[in-house]
Amino acid sequence: MGVICTVVVVTVAFLPHKNPNPAEVFIEHFFSLILVIGTTLLVIFVKRLYRTLEAEENQLTALIQHATEGIILTNEDGLIILANPEAENLFGYTSEEMLRKPIETLIPSRFREKHVGHRKNFNKQPADRKMGSGMALFALRKDGTEFPVEVSLSHFKQGYDKFVLAFVVDITMRKESEDRLLAQKQQLEELTRSMQRLNQDLEQKVDERTRNLQDALQQLEISQQELEEALHKEKELNEIKSRFVSMASHEFRTPLSAILSSAALIKKYEQTEDQQKREKHVQKIRDAVKHLNELLEDFLSLGRIEEGKVNIHPEDIPLASLMQETREEVQGLLKKGQHIDISVDAALVILTDKRLLKHIFVNLLTNAIKFSPENSPISWVANKTGENIRMEVADQGMGIPKEDQHYLFSSFFRAKNVTNIQGTGLGLHIVKRYVDMLSGNIQVESELGKGTSIIISFPNHTL
């Protein structure tokens, strides 16, 4: 084909010209010659390039087809798009049977679910690696039998598509050899120990008694440590019990006393003109019952957490909408002159459990309202910082003593400067447990007499 092109170009170039000017004819023939040479060189270059590519492709095909390792190529979704003959021999499938099947088809069922997660993580952070060395890794044949393998993974991109190349080696014989060597080693060690026992009976008895004494001393030390730990735990439980008894006796007695006294006064106000007084005491009873319900809800929430009965249902939540909704819900708790200032990007969305997140918000805002004076602002800010979503509730209240901040998230714990204010000591403990369940982080910044900031952060798209 190249020769034909060359002849055609030469023929055209050297056809007789009607131009009588010899100089112009020479120039035309000269450029025609240059064109012929260039065309010929281009044809030669293209043919050589084609032959080189064809040779490389043939070499690569031969390498894959005749490789002594099973070679499997998958796309980003884990679907098999290529399998060489050795892979067919290893797994018992034909190449056509394996095509477009998930790679998990070749993995025992008990490992498939974890493998899907490992595969997705590998696609996110691909790196060449060797698998199966030093651990039990198994593959599944078409007939259902399993066999140990060693797998090397490599990744590459072609345009926007990602591919993973797996080299699979059946190590059944190697494992059998290793097992035999291990058994022989154990037998040799046992023989060596037997010889030592026969030759050193007396020394062994002394050593045995020494070891027994050392074991006894170690056991005594362990028992002492366990006893100290048990005493420490018992002390902690007693402290929790004392805090619980103190809290319960105060928190339950106060609303019950209000209910009893208001009920007695309602009975006293029997006249029609006493209706306003009766309504006043009915409201007191309602408030007391509401407080008791809140106490019981705290106990029930803690019980559900301890029993592992809190289920997480993640969804995309517009933060601005949820914050406005929560502010309206606690509006009735605000003291005179208090107001909640919200700062949040209207487009900010978080993937998490709405019910748990709202419980966290309500608890933090309720605390800020409860422990802040009248005419004080409460700041509520949410923003995205790097890969995290950060939320902060800050007040200008009484603050928390520094020595109490370490125990702030303990159950039934209340700071020494708030014992005269209603509370169970469970609110922040439950908040901390919910934040942990949502893979978040919580911290406290507080200065006595100046206020408190509770800062919560969640990884963006946590769940």
mmCIF file of N, CA and C in Angstrom, residues 271-344:
data_model
loop_
_atom_site.group_PDB
_atom_site.id
_atom_site.type_symbol
_atom_site.label_atom_id
_atom_site.label_comp_id
_atom_site.label_asym_id
_atom_site.label_seq_id
_atom_site.Cartn_x
_atom_site.Cartn_y
_atom_site.Cartn_z
ATOM 1 N N GLN A 271 -65.545 27.634 95.596
ATOM 2 C CA GLN A 271 -66.486 28.642 95.123
ATOM 3 C C GLN A 271 -66.182 29.021 93.671
ATOM 4 N N THR A 272 -67.223 29.535 92.995
ATOM 5 C CA THR A 272 -67.073 29.926 91.586
ATOM 6 C C THR A 272 -66.045 31.030 91.426
ATOM 7 N N GLU A 273 -66.033 31.963 92.379
ATOM 8 C CA GLU A 273 -65.105 33.075 92.274
ATOM 9 C C GLU A 273 -63.644 32.644 92.496
ATOM 10 N N ASP A 274 -63.439 31.400 92.917
ATOM 11 C CA ASP A 274 -62.078 30.887 93.117
ATOM 12 C C ASP A 274 -61.535 30.181 91.869
ATOM 13 N N GLN A 275 -62.223 30.304 90.735
ATOM 14 C CA GLN A 275 -61.826 29.589 89.519
ATOM 15 C C GLN A 275 -60.398 29.930 89.092
ATOM 16 N N GLN A 276 -60.046 31.209 89.172
ATOM 17 C CA GLN A 276 -58.703 31.624 88.758
ATOM 18 C C GLN A 276 -57.633 30.981 89.634
ATOM 19 N N LYS A 277 -57.927 30.891 90.932
ATOM 20 C CA LYS A 277 -56.971 30.254 91.847
ATOM 21 C C LYS A 277 -56.860 28.766 91.541
ATOM 22 N N ARG A 278 -58.006 28.133 91.242
ATOM 23 C CA ARG A 278 -57.972 26.712 90.915
ATOM 24 C C ARG A 278 -57.136 26.460 89.652
ATOM 25 N N GLU A 279 -57.347 27.301 88.630
ATOM 26 C CA GLU A 279 -56.587 27.144 87.388
ATOM 27 C C GLU A 279 -55.085 27.314 87.622
ATOM 28 N N LYS A 280 -54.739 28.230 88.528
ATOM 29 C CA LYS A 280 -53.333 28.441 88.854
ATOM 30 C C LYS A 280 -52.712 27.169 89.417
ATOM 31 N N HIS A 281 -53.433 26.504 90.317
ATOM 32 C CA HIS A 281 -52.886 25.291 90.933
ATOM 33 C C HIS A 281 -52.970 24.095 89.985
ATOM 34 N N VAL A 282 -53.972 24.086 89.097
ATOM 35 C CA VAL A 282 -54.024 23.036 88.075
ATOM 36 C C VAL A 282 -52.800 23.130 87.164
ATOM 37 N N GLN A 283 -52.411 24.369 86.831
ATOM 38 C CA GLN A 283 -51.228 24.556 86.002
ATOM 39 C C GLN A 283 -49.972 24.084 86.723
ATOM 40 N N LYS A 284 -49.929 24.342 88.039
ATOM 41 C CA LYS A 284 -48.781 23.853 88.816
ATOM 42 C C LYS A 284 -48.705 22.332 88.772
ATOM 43 N N ILE A 285 -49.881 21.697 88.862
ATOM 44 C CA ILE A 285 -49.914 20.229 88.797
ATOM 45 C C ILE A 285 -49.440 19.757 87.422
ATOM 46 N N ARG A 286 -49.914 20.448 86.357
ATOM 47 C CA ARG A 286 -49.479 20.080 85.003
ATOM 48 C C ARG A 286 -47.955 20.192 84.862
ATOM 49 N N ASP A 287 -47.408 21.318 85.377
ATOM 50 C CA ASP A 287 -45.961 21.520 85.284
ATOM 51 C C ASP A 287 -45.204 20.442 86.043
ATOM 52 N N ALA A 288 -45.727 20.088 87.228
ATOM 53 C CA ALA A 288 -45.060 19.054 88.031
ATOM 54 C C ALA A 288 -45.110 17.705 87.327
ATOM 55 N N VAL A 289 -46.267 17.381 86.739
ATOM 56 C CA VAL A 289 -46.398 16.113 86.016
ATOM 57 C C VAL A 289 -45.475 16.102 84.795
ATOM 58 N N LYS A 290 -45.390 17.254 84.103
ATOM 59 C CA LYS A 290 -44.494 17.348 82.953
ATOM 60 C C LYS A 290 -43.051 17.104 83.372
ATOM 61 N N HIS A 291 -42.671 17.693 84.525
ATOM 62 C CA HIS A 291 -41.308 17.494 85.025
ATOM 63 C C HIS A 291 -41.056 16.027 85.356
ATOM 64 N N LEU A 292 -42.066 15.373 85.976
ATOM 65 C CA LEU A 292 -41.925 13.944 86.282
ATOM 66 C C LEU A 292 -41.778 13.123 84.997
ATOM 67 N N ASN A 293 -42.555 13.491 83.972
ATOM 68 C CA ASN A 293 -42.437 12.793 82.685
ATOM 69 C C ASN A 293 -41.035 12.947 82.094
ATOM 70 N N GLU A 294 -40.477 14.170 82.224
ATOM 71 C CA GLU A 294 -39.124 14.401 81.714
ATOM 72 C C GLU A 294 -38.105 13.555 82.470
ATOM 73 N N LEU A 295 -38.289 13.448 83.813
ATOM 74 C CA LEU A 295 -37.397 12.605 84.610
ATOM 75 C C LEU A 295 -37.472 11.157 84.146
ATOM 76 N N LEU A 296 -38.708 10.663 83.991
ATOM 77 C CA LEU A 296 -38.894 9.278 83.568
ATOM 78 C C LEU A 296 -38.332 9.052 82.169
ATOM 79 N N GLU A 297 -38.485 10.032 81.276
ATOM 80 C CA GLU A 297 -37.967 9.896 79.915
ATOM 81 C C GLU A 297 -36.438 9.798 79.922
ATOM 82 N N ASP A 298 -35.783 10.576 80.833
ATOM 83 C CA ASP A 298 -34.329 10.468 80.962
ATOM 84 C C ASP A 298 -33.923 9.064 81.385
ATOM 85 N N PHE A 299 -34.651 8.510 82.377
ATOM 86 C CA PHE A 299 -34.340 7.156 82.844
ATOM 87 C C PHE A 299 -34.584 6.133 81.737
ATOM 88 N N LEU A 300 -35.696 6.291 81.006
ATOM 89 C CA LEU A 300 -36.005 5.350 79.927
ATOM 90 C C LEU A 300 -34.975 5.440 78.801
ATOM 91 N N SER A 301 -34.546 6.673 78.477
ATOM 92 C CA SER A 301 -33.530 6.850 77.429
ATOM 93 C C SER A 301 -32.228 6.170 77.827
ATOM 94 N N LEU A 302 -31.825 6.368 79.096
ATOM 95 C CA LEU A 302 -30.601 5.729 79.574
ATOM 96 C C LEU A 302 -30.736 4.211 79.522
ATOM 97 N N GLY A 303 -31.923 3.706 79.901
ATOM 98 C CA GLY A 303 -32.148 2.260 79.861
ATOM 99 C C GLY A 303 -32.045 1.710 78.451
ATOM 100 N N ARG A 304 -32.639 2.421 77.479
ATOM 101 C CA ARG A 304 -32.562 1.960 76.086
ATOM 102 C C ARG A 304 -31.122 1.951 75.578
ATOM 103 N N ILE A 305 -30.350 2.969 75.989
ATOM 104 C CA ILE A 305 -28.946 3.024 75.567
ATOM 105 C C ILE A 305 -28.175 1.853 76.151
ATOM 106 N N GLU A 306 -28.342 1.615 77.467
ATOM 107 C CA GLU A 306 -27.601 0.537 78.134
ATOM 108 C C GLU A 306 -27.966 -0.827 77.552
ATOM 109 N N GLU A 307 -29.224 -0.998 77.125
ATOM 110 C CA GLU A 307 -29.667 -2.287 76.592
ATOM 111 C C GLU A 307 -29.406 -2.416 75.091
ATOM 112 N N GLY A 308 -28.854 -1.364 74.476
ATOM 113 C CA GLY A 308 -28.558 -1.421 73.044
ATOM 114 C C GLY A 308 -29.799 -1.402 72.172
ATOM 115 N N LYS A 309 -30.857 -0.748 72.637
ATOM 116 C CA LYS A 309 -32.113 -0.739 71.891
ATOM 117 C C LYS A 309 -32.340 0.559 71.119
ATOM 118 N N VAL A 310 -31.306 1.392 71.024
ATOM 119 C CA VAL A 310 -31.440 2.643 70.267
ATOM 120 C C VAL A 310 -31.012 2.371 68.827
ATOM 121 N N ASN A 311 -31.950 2.465 67.912
ATOM 122 C CA ASN A 311 -31.672 2.228 66.493
ATOM 123 C C ASN A 311 -31.380 3.548 65.786
ATOM 124 N N ILE A 312 -30.451 3.509 64.860
ATOM 125 C CA ILE A 312 -30.058 4.713 64.122
ATOM 126 C C ILE A 312 -30.619 4.642 62.707
ATOM 127 N N HIS A 313 -31.334 5.705 62.304
ATOM 128 C CA HIS A 313 -31.931 5.775 60.964
ATOM 129 C C HIS A 313 -31.413 7.041 60.273
ATOM 130 N N PRO A 314 -30.309 6.955 59.551
ATOM 131 C CA PRO A 314 -29.731 8.152 58.939
ATOM 132 C C PRO A 314 -30.569 8.679 57.778
ATOM 133 N N GLU A 315 -30.569 9.982 57.642
ATOM 134 C CA GLU A 315 -31.240 10.653 56.525
ATOM 135 C C GLU A 315 -30.578 12.006 56.320
ATOM 136 N N ASP A 316 -30.757 12.586 55.134
ATOM 137 C CA ASP A 316 -30.229 13.924 54.860
ATOM 138 C C ASP A 316 -31.112 14.958 55.554
ATOM 139 N N ILE A 317 -30.506 15.772 56.427
ATOM 140 C CA ILE A 317 -31.263 16.732 57.233
ATOM 141 C C ILE A 317 -30.774 18.144 56.921
ATOM 142 N N PRO A 318 -31.666 19.040 56.446
ATOM 143 C CA PRO A 318 -31.299 20.451 56.322
ATOM 144 C C PRO A 318 -31.136 21.048 57.723
ATOM 145 N N LEU A 319 -29.926 21.430 58.093
ATOM 146 C CA LEU A 319 -29.664 21.870 59.465
ATOM 147 C C LEU A 319 -30.433 23.139 59.820
ATOM 148 N N ALA A 320 -30.516 24.076 58.877
ATOM 149 C CA ALA A 320 -31.194 25.337 59.176
ATOM 150 C C ALA A 320 -32.645 25.086 59.573
ATOM 151 N N SER A 321 -33.333 24.210 58.851
ATOM 152 C CA SER A 321 -34.731 23.900 59.148
ATOM 153 C C SER A 321 -34.872 23.243 60.515
ATOM 154 N N LEU A 322 -33.990 22.275 60.821
ATOM 155 C CA LEU A 322 -34.072 21.579 62.111
ATOM 156 C C LEU A 322 -33.767 22.522 63.265
ATOM 157 N N MET A 323 -32.818 23.431 63.069
ATOM 158 C CA MET A 323 -32.472 24.373 64.142
ATOM 159 C C MET A 323 -33.619 25.347 64.406
ATOM 160 N N GLN A 324 -34.274 25.827 63.341
ATOM 161 C CA GLN A 324 -35.428 26.707 63.524
ATOM 162 C C GLN A 324 -36.553 25.973 64.247
ATOM 163 N N GLU A 325 -36.790 24.733 63.841
ATOM 164 C CA GLU A 325 -37.847 23.920 64.455
ATOM 165 C C GLU A 325 -37.570 23.700 65.942
ATOM 166 N N THR A 326 -36.321 23.411 66.285
ATOM 167 C CA THR A 326 -35.963 23.161 67.682
ATOM 168 C C THR A 326 -36.066 24.440 68.502
ATOM 169 N N ARG A 327 -35.643 25.569 67.911
ATOM 170 C CA ARG A 327 -35.748 26.833 68.647
ATOM 171 C C ARG A 327 -37.198 27.141 68.985
ATOM 172 N N GLU A 328 -38.106 26.916 68.036
ATOM 173 C CA GLU A 328 -39.524 27.147 68.309
ATOM 174 C C GLU A 328 -40.035 26.218 69.408
ATOM 175 N N GLU A 329 -39.521 24.997 69.447
ATOM 176 C CA GLU A 329 -39.984 24.020 70.435
ATOM 177 C C GLU A 329 -39.606 24.429 71.859
ATOM 178 N N VAL A 330 -38.421 25.051 72.040
ATOM 179 C CA VAL A 330 -37.984 25.432 73.391
ATOM 180 C C VAL A 330 -38.305 26.888 73.697
ATOM 181 N N GLN A 331 -39.011 27.562 72.796
ATOM 182 C CA GLN A 331 -39.293 28.982 72.972
ATOM 183 C C GLN A 331 -40.013 29.251 74.291
ATOM 184 N N GLY A 332 -40.910 28.334 74.674
ATOM 185 C CA GLY A 332 -41.677 28.536 75.899
ATOM 186 C C GLY A 332 -40.854 28.435 77.163
ATOM 187 N N LEU A 333 -39.622 27.933 77.084
ATOM 188 C CA LEU A 333 -38.771 27.792 78.268
ATOM 189 C C LEU A 333 -37.926 29.035 78.528
ATOM 190 N N LEU A 334 -37.853 29.955 77.540
ATOM 191 C CA LEU A 334 -36.989 31.123 77.672
ATOM 192 C C LEU A 334 -37.407 32.003 78.845
ATOM 193 N N LYS A 335 -36.410 32.489 79.573
ATOM 194 C CA LYS A 335 -36.667 33.437 80.651
ATOM 195 C C LYS A 335 -36.869 34.830 80.055
ATOM 196 N N LYS A 336 -37.258 35.751 80.902
ATOM 197 C CA LYS A 336 -37.524 37.116 80.450
ATOM 198 C C LYS A 336 -36.264 37.709 79.812
ATOM 199 N N GLY A 337 -36.406 38.186 78.579
ATOM 200 C CA GLY A 337 -35.306 38.845 77.892
ATOM 201 C C GLY A 337 -34.309 37.912 77.236
ATOM 202 N N GLN A 338 -34.451 36.606 77.438
ATOM 203 C CA GLN A 338 -33.549 35.661 76.780
ATOM 204 C C GLN A 338 -33.938 35.496 75.309
ATOM 205 N N HIS A 339 -32.956 35.250 74.454
ATOM 206 C CA HIS A 339 -33.241 34.977 73.045
ATOM 207 C C HIS A 339 -32.130 34.096 72.476
ATOM 208 N N ILE A 340 -32.511 33.264 71.502
ATOM 209 C CA ILE A 340 -31.568 32.332 70.879
ATOM 210 C C ILE A 340 -31.216 32.856 69.492
ATOM 211 N N ASP A 341 -29.928 33.149 69.272
ATOM 212 C CA ASP A 341 -29.449 33.648 67.986
ATOM 213 C C ASP A 341 -28.861 32.487 67.180
ATOM 214 N N ILE A 342 -29.435 32.247 65.991
ATOM 215 C CA ILE A 342 -28.992 31.138 65.137
ATOM 216 C C ILE A 342 -28.144 31.669 63.989
ATOM 217 N N SER A 343 -27.031 31.000 63.738
ATOM 218 C CA SER A 343 -26.188 31.311 62.581
ATOM 219 C C SER A 343 -25.873 30.005 61.860
ATOM 220 N N VAL A 344 -26.415 29.841 60.633
ATOM 221 C CA VAL A 344 -26.213 28.595 59.894
ATOM 222 C C VAL A 344 -26.417 28.861 58.407
#
